[in-house]
mmCIF file of C-alpha atoms in Angstrom:
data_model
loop_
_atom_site.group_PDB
_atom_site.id
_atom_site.type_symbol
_atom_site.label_atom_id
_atom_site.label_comp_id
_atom_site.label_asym_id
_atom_site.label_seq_id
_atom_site.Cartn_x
_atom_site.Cartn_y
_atom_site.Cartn_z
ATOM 1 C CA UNK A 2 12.826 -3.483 -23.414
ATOM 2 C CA UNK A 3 12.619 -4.485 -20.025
ATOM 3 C CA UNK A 4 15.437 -5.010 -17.690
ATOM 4 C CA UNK A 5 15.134 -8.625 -15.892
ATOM 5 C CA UNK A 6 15.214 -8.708 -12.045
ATOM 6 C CA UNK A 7 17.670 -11.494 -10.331
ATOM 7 C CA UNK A 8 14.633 -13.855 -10.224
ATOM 8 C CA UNK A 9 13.352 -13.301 -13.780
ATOM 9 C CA UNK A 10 10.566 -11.180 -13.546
ATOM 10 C CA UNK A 11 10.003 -8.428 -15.649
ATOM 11 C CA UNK A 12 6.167 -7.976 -16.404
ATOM 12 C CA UNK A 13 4.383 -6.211 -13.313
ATOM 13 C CA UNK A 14 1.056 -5.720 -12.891
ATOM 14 C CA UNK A 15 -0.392 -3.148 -9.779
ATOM 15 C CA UNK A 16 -4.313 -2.888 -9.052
ATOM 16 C CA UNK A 17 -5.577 0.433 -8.656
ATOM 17 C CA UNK A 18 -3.462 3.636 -9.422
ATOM 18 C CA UNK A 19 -4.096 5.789 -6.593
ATOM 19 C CA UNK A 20 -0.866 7.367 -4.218
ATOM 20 C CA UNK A 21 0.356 3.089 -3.426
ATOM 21 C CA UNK A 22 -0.564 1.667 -6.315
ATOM 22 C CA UNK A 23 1.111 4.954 -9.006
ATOM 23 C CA UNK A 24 3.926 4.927 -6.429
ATOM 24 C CA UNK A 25 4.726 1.265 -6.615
ATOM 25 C CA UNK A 26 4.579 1.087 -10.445
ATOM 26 C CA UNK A 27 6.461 4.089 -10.545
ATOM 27 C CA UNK A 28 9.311 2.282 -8.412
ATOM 28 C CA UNK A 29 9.005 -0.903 -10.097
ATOM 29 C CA UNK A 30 9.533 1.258 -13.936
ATOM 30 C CA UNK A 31 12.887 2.876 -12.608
ATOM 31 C CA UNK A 32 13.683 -0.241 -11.994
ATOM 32 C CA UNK A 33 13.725 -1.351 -15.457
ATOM 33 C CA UNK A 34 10.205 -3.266 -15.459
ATOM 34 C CA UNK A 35 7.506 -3.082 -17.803
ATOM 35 C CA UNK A 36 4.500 -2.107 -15.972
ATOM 36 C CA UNK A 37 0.694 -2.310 -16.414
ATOM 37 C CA UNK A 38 -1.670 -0.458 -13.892
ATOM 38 C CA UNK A 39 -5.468 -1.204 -13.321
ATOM 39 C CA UNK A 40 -8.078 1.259 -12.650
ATOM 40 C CA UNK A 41 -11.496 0.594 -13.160
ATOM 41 C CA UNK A 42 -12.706 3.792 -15.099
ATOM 42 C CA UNK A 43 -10.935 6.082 -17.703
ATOM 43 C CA UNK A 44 -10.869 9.158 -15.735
ATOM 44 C CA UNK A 45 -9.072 6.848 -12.502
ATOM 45 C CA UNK A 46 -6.738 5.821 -15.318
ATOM 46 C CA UNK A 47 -6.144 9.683 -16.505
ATOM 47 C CA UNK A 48 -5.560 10.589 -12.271
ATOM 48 C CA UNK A 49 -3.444 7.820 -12.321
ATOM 49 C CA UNK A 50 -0.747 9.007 -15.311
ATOM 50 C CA UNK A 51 -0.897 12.272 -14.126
ATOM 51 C CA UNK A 52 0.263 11.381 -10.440
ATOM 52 C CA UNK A 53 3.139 9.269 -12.380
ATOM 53 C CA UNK A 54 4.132 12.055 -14.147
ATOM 54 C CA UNK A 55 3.990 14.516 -11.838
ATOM 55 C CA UNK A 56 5.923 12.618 -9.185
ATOM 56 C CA UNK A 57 8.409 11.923 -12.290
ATOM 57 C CA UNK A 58 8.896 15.744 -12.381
ATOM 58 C CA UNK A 59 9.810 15.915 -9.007
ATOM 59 C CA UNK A 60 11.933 13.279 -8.603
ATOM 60 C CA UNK A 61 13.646 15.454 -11.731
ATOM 61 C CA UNK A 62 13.914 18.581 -10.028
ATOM 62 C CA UNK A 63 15.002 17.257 -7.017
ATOM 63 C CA UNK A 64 17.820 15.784 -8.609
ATOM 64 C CA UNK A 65 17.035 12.013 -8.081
ATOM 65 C CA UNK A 66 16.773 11.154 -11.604
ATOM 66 C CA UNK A 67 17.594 12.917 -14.742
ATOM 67 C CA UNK A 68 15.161 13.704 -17.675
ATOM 68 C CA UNK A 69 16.001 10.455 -19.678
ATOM 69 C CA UNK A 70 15.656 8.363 -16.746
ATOM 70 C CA UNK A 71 12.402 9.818 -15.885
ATOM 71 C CA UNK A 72 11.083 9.740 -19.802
ATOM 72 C CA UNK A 73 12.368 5.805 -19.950
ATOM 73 C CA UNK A 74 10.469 5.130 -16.767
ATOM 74 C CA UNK A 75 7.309 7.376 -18.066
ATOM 75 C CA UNK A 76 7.628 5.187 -21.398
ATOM 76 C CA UNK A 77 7.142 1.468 -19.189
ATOM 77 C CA UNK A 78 4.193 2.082 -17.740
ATOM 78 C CA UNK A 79 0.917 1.742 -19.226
ATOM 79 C CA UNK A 80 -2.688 2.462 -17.026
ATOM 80 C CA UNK A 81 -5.501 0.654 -18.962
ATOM 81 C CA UNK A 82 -9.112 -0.230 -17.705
ATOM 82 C CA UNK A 83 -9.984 -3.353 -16.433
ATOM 83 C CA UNK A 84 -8.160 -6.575 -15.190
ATOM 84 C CA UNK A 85 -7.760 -7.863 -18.566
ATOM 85 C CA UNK A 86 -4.992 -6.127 -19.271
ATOM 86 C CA UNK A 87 -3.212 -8.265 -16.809
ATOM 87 C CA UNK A 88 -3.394 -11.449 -17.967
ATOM 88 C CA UNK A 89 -0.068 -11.857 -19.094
ATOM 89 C CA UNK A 90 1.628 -10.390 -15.756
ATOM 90 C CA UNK A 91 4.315 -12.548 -13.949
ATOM 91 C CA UNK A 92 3.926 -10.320 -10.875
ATOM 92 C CA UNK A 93 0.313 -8.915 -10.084
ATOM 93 C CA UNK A 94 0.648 -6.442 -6.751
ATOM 94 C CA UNK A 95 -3.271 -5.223 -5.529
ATOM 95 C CA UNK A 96 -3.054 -2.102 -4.484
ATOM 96 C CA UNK A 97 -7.071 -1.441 -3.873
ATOM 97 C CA UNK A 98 -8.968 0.004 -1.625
ATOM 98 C CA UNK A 99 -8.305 -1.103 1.773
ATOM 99 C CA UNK A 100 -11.240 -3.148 2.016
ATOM 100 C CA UNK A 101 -11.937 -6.767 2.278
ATOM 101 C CA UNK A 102 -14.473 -7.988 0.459
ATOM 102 C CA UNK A 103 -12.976 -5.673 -2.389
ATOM 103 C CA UNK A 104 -9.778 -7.224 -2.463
ATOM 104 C CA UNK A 105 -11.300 -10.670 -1.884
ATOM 105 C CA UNK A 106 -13.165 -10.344 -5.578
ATOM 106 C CA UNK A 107 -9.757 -8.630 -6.680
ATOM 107 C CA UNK A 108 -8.037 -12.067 -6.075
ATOM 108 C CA UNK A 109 -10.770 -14.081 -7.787
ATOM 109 C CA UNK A 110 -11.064 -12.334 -10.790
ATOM 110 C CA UNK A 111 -7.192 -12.010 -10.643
ATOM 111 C CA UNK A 112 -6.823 -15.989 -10.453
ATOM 112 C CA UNK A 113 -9.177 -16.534 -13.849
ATOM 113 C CA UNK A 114 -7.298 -14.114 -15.602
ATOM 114 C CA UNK A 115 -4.149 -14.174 -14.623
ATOM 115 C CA UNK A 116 -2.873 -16.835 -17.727
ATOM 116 C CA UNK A 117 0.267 -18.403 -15.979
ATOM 117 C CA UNK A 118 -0.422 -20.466 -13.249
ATOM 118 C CA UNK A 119 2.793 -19.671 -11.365
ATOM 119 C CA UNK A 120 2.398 -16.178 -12.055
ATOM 120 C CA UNK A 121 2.275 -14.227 -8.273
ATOM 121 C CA UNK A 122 -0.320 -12.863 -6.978
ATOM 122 C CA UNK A 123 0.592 -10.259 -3.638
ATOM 123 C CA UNK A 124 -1.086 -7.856 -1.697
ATOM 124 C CA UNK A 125 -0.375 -4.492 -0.807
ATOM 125 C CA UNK A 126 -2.944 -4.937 2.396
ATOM 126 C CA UNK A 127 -1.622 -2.928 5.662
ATOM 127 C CA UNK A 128 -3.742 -5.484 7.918
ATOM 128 C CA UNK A 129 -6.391 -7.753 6.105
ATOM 129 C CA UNK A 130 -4.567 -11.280 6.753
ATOM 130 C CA UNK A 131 -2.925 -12.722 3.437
ATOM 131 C CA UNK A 132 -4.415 -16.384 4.095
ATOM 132 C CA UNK A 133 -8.222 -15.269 3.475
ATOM 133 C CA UNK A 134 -7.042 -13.618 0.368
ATOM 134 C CA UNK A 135 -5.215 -16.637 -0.803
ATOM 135 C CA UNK A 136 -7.861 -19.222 -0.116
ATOM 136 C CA UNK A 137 -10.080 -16.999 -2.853
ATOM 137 C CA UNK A 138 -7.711 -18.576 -5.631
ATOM 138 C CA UNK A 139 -6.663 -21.694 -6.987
ATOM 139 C CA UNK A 140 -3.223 -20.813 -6.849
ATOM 140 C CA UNK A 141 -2.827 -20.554 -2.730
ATOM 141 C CA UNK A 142 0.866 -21.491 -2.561
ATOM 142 C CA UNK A 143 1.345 -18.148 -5.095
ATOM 143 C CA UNK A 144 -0.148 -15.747 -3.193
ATOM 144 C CA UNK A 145 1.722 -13.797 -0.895
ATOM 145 C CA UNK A 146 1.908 -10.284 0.920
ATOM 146 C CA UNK A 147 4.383 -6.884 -0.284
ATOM 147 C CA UNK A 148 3.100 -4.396 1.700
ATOM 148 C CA UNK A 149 5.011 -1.182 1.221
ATOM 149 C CA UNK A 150 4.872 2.447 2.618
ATOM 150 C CA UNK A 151 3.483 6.092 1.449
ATOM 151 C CA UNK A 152 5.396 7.263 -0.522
ATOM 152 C CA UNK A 153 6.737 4.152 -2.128
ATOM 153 C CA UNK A 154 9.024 5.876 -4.291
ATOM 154 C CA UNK A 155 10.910 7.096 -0.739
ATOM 155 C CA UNK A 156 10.474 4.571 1.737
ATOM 156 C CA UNK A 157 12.786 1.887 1.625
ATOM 157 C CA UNK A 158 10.879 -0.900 3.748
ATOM 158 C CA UNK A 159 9.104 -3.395 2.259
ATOM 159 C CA UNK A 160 6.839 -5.881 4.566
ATOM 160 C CA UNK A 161 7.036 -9.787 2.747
ATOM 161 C CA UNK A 162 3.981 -11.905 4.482
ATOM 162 C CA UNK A 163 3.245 -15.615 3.495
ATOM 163 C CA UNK A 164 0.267 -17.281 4.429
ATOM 164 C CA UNK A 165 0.051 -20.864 5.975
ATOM 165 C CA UNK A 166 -0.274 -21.619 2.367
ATOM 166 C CA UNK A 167 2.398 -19.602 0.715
ATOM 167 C CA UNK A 168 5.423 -21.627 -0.845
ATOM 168 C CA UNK A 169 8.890 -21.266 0.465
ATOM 169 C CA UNK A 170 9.657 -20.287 -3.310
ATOM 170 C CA UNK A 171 7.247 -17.475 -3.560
ATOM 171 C CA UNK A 172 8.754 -16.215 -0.720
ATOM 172 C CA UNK A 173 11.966 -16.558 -2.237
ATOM 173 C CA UNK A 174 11.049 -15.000 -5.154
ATOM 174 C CA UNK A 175 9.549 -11.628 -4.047
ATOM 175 C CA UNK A 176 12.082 -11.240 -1.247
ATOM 176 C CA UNK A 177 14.429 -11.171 -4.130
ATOM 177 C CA UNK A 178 12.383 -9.035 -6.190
ATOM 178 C CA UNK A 179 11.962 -6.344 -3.680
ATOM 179 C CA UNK A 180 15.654 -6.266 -2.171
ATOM 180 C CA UNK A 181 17.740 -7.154 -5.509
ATOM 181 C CA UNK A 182 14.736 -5.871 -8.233
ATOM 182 C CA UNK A 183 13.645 -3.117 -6.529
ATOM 183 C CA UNK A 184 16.780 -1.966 -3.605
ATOM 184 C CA UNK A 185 14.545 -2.122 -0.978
ATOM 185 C CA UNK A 186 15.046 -3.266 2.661
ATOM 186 C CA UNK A 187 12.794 -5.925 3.507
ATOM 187 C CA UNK A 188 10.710 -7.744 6.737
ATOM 188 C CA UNK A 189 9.490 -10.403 6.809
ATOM 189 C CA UNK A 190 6.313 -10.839 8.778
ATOM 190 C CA UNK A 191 3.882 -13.443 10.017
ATOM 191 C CA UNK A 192 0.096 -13.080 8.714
ATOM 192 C CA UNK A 193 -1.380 -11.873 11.707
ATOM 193 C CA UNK A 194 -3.779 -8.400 11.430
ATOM 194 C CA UNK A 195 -1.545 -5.742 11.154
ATOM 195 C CA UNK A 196 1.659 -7.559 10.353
ATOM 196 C CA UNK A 197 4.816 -6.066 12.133
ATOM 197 C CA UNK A 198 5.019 -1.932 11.211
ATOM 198 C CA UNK A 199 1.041 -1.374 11.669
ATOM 199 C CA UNK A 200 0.498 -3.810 14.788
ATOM 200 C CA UNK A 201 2.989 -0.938 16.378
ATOM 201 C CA UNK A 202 1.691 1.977 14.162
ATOM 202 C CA UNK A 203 -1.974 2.093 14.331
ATOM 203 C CA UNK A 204 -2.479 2.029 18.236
ATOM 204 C CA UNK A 205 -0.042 4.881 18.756
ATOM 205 C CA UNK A 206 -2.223 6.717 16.124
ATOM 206 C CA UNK A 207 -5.672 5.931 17.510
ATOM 207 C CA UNK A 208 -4.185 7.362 21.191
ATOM 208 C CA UNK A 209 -3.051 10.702 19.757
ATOM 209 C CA UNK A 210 -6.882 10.580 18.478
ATOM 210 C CA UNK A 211 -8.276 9.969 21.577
ATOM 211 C CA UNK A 212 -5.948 12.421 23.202
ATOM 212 C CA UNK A 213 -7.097 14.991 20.935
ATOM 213 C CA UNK A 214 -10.811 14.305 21.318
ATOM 214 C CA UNK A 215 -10.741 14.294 25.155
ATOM 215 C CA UNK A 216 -9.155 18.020 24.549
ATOM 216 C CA UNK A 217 -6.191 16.946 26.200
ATOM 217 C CA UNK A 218 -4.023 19.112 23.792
ATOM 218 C CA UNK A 219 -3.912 20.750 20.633
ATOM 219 C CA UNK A 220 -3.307 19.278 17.138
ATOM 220 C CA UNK A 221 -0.264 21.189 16.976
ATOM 221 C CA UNK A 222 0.582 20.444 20.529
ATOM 222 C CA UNK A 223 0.473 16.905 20.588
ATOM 223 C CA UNK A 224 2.784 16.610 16.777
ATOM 224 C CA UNK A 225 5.032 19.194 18.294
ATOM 225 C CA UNK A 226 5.117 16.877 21.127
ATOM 226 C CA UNK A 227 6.364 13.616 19.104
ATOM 227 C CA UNK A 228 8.830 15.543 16.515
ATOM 228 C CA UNK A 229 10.595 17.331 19.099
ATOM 229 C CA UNK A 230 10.285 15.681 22.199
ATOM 230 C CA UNK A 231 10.945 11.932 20.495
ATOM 231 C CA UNK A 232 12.828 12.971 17.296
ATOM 232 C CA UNK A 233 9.516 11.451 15.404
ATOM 233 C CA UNK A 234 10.129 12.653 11.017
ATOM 234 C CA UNK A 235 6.134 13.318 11.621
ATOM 235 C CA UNK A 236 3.371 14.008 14.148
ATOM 236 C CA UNK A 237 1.068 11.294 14.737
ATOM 237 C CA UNK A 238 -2.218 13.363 13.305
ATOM 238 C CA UNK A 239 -0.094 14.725 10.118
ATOM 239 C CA UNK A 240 0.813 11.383 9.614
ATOM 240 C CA UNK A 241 -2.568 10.180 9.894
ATOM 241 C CA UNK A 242 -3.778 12.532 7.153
ATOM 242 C CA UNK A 243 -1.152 11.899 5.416
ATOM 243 C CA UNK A 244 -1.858 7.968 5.188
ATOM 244 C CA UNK A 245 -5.467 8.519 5.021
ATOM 245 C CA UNK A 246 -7.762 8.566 7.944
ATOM 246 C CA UNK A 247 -10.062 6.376 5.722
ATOM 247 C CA UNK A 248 -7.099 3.734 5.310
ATOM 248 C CA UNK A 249 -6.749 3.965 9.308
ATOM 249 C CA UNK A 250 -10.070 3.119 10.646
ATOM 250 C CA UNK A 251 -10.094 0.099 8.091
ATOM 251 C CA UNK A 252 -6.716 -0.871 9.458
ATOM 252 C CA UNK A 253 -7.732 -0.498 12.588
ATOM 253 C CA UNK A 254 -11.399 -2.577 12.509
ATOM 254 C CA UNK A 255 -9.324 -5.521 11.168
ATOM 255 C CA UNK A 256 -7.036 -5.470 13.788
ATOM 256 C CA UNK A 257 -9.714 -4.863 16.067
ATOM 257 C CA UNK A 258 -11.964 -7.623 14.584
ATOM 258 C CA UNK A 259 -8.896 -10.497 15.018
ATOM 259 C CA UNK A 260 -7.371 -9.417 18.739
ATOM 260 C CA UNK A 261 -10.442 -7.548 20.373
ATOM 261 C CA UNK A 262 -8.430 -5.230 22.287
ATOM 262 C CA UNK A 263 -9.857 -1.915 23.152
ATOM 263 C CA UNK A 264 -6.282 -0.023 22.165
ATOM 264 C CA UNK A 265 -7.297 -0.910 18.494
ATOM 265 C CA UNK A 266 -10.480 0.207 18.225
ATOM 266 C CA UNK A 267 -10.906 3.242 16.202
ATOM 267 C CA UNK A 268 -12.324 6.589 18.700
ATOM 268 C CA UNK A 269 -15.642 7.646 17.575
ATOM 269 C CA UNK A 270 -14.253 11.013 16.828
ATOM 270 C CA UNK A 271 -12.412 9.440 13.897
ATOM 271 C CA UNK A 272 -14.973 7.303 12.432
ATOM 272 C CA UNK A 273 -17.548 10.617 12.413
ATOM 273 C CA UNK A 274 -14.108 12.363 10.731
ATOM 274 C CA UNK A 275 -14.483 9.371 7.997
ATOM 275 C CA UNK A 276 -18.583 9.902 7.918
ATOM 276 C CA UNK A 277 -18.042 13.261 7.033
ATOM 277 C CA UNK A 278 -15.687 12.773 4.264
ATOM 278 C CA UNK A 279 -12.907 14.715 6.389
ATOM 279 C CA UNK A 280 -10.360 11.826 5.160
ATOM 280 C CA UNK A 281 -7.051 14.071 5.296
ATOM 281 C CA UNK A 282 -4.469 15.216 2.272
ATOM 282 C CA UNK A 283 -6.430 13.701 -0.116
ATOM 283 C CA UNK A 284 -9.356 15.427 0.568
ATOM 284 C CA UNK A 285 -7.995 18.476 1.525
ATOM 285 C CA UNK A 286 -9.042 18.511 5.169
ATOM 286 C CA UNK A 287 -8.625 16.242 7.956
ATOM 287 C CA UNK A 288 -6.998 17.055 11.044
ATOM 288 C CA UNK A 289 -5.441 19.893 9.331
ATOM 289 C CA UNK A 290 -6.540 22.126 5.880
ATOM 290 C CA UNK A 291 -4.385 21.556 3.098
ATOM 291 C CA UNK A 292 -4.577 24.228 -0.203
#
């Protein structure tokens, strides 16, 4: 049985079971939610259960949860195939692909399916402004942005981002969900490209690029550089693998596309990187090779 947030909901839907979307149903099952994951082929769905439980395992052995707590949480959350499976969600998070026209479909076939009308529908988006998603529903005033950060299950922020459209209750409702459902710390942001963390983020990343492709220093150097010299947790090129250098560029052209300034658009040595399938951790090679 599900445990009820402060604000009611207890049915959660997430779109797309890769490392967001498995992490944020994985947070949202310790929680005491009942969960349902989309993926859009069996063998995504299969990936998908087996990051679950092999983050579950870890959380075990690190001592963050015990093996009832991590069974109980395994036991909430089912991965089916297709949309459908959604349709009687109260909170729908897409956690797709990080592209637009993707996630714009996402939302429409969301909005038909999606049975209660004052359901939510969010997005998990790092940059692709919430109001062009919202205006691909009936149900505007319910669709809002919760963006939150790799790995889900450890960071604690969580971005909220209405639209022009969004209602102050929507806000309301997945502020509470986040801070109260879910114990996480959240921002609130207005829907510009990039909202507050990746406006920052993403042009800091692009210079160590271009730093590194002008053979300024070494890939090593330049991480060095930031974790010892400014007490950064990360390097800006491991954290670039690490987030997906994929993810980046897209972040990146959307921020690009709505400012045009030159210090967010991505260096050509990172869209060949991209080309070439060379897309970080989850490939196994990016900037660095991973076993």
């Amino acid at each position: 049985m599900s445990a009820p947030t402060a604000n009611g909901i207890t049915r959660v839907g997430v779109v797309g079971g890769g490392l967001m979307g498995s992490g944020i149903a994985e947070v949202c099952a310790r929680s005491g939610l009942d969960v349902v994951v989309s993926e859009v082929r069996e063998e995504f769905a299969d990936s998908a259960r087996q990051r679950v439980a092999t983050s579950l395992a870890r959380a075990v052995k690190s001592g963050k949860a015990t093996d009832a707590e991590a069974a109980q949480a395994q036991g909430r959350i089912r991965v089916l195939v297709g949309l459908d499976a959604l349709a009687d969600r109260q909170l729908v998070i897409e956690a797709a692909t990080e592209n637009e026209q993707l996630k714009l479909k996402v939302f429409t076939d969301l909005d038909a399916i999606v049975t209660d009308p004052e359901a939510i529908l969010a997005s998990n988006t790092s940059s692709i402004p919430i109001s062009k998603l919202a205006v691909a529903t009936n149900r505007p005033h319910r669709v809002v942005g919760v963006h939150f950060f790799n790995p889900a299950t450890v960071q604690k922020l969580v971005e909220i981002i209405p639209s022009l459209l969004t209602s102050e209750e929507t806000v309301a409702t997945v502020v509470d969900f986040a801070e109260r459902g879910l114990g996480k710390t959240v921002v609130r942001a207005k829907d510009r490209a990039g909202f507050v963390v990746n406006a920052l983020l993403i042009p800091y990343l692009l210079s160590a690029v271009r730093m590194f492709e002008a053979g300024h220093a070494s890939a090593e150097d330049i991480d060095n550089g930031m974790v010892l010299g400014c007490a950064h947790p990360m390097g800006p090129l491991r954290l670039l693998d690490l987030v997906g250098l994929d993810t980046t560029r897209s972040a990146a052209e959307s921020m690009y596309a709505e400012y045009g300034e030159p210090h967010f658009a991505p260096p050509a040595l990172l869209s060949r990187m991209v080309e070439a399938g060379l897309l970080g951790r989850k490939t196994g090679r990016g900037f660095y090779t991973y076993a």
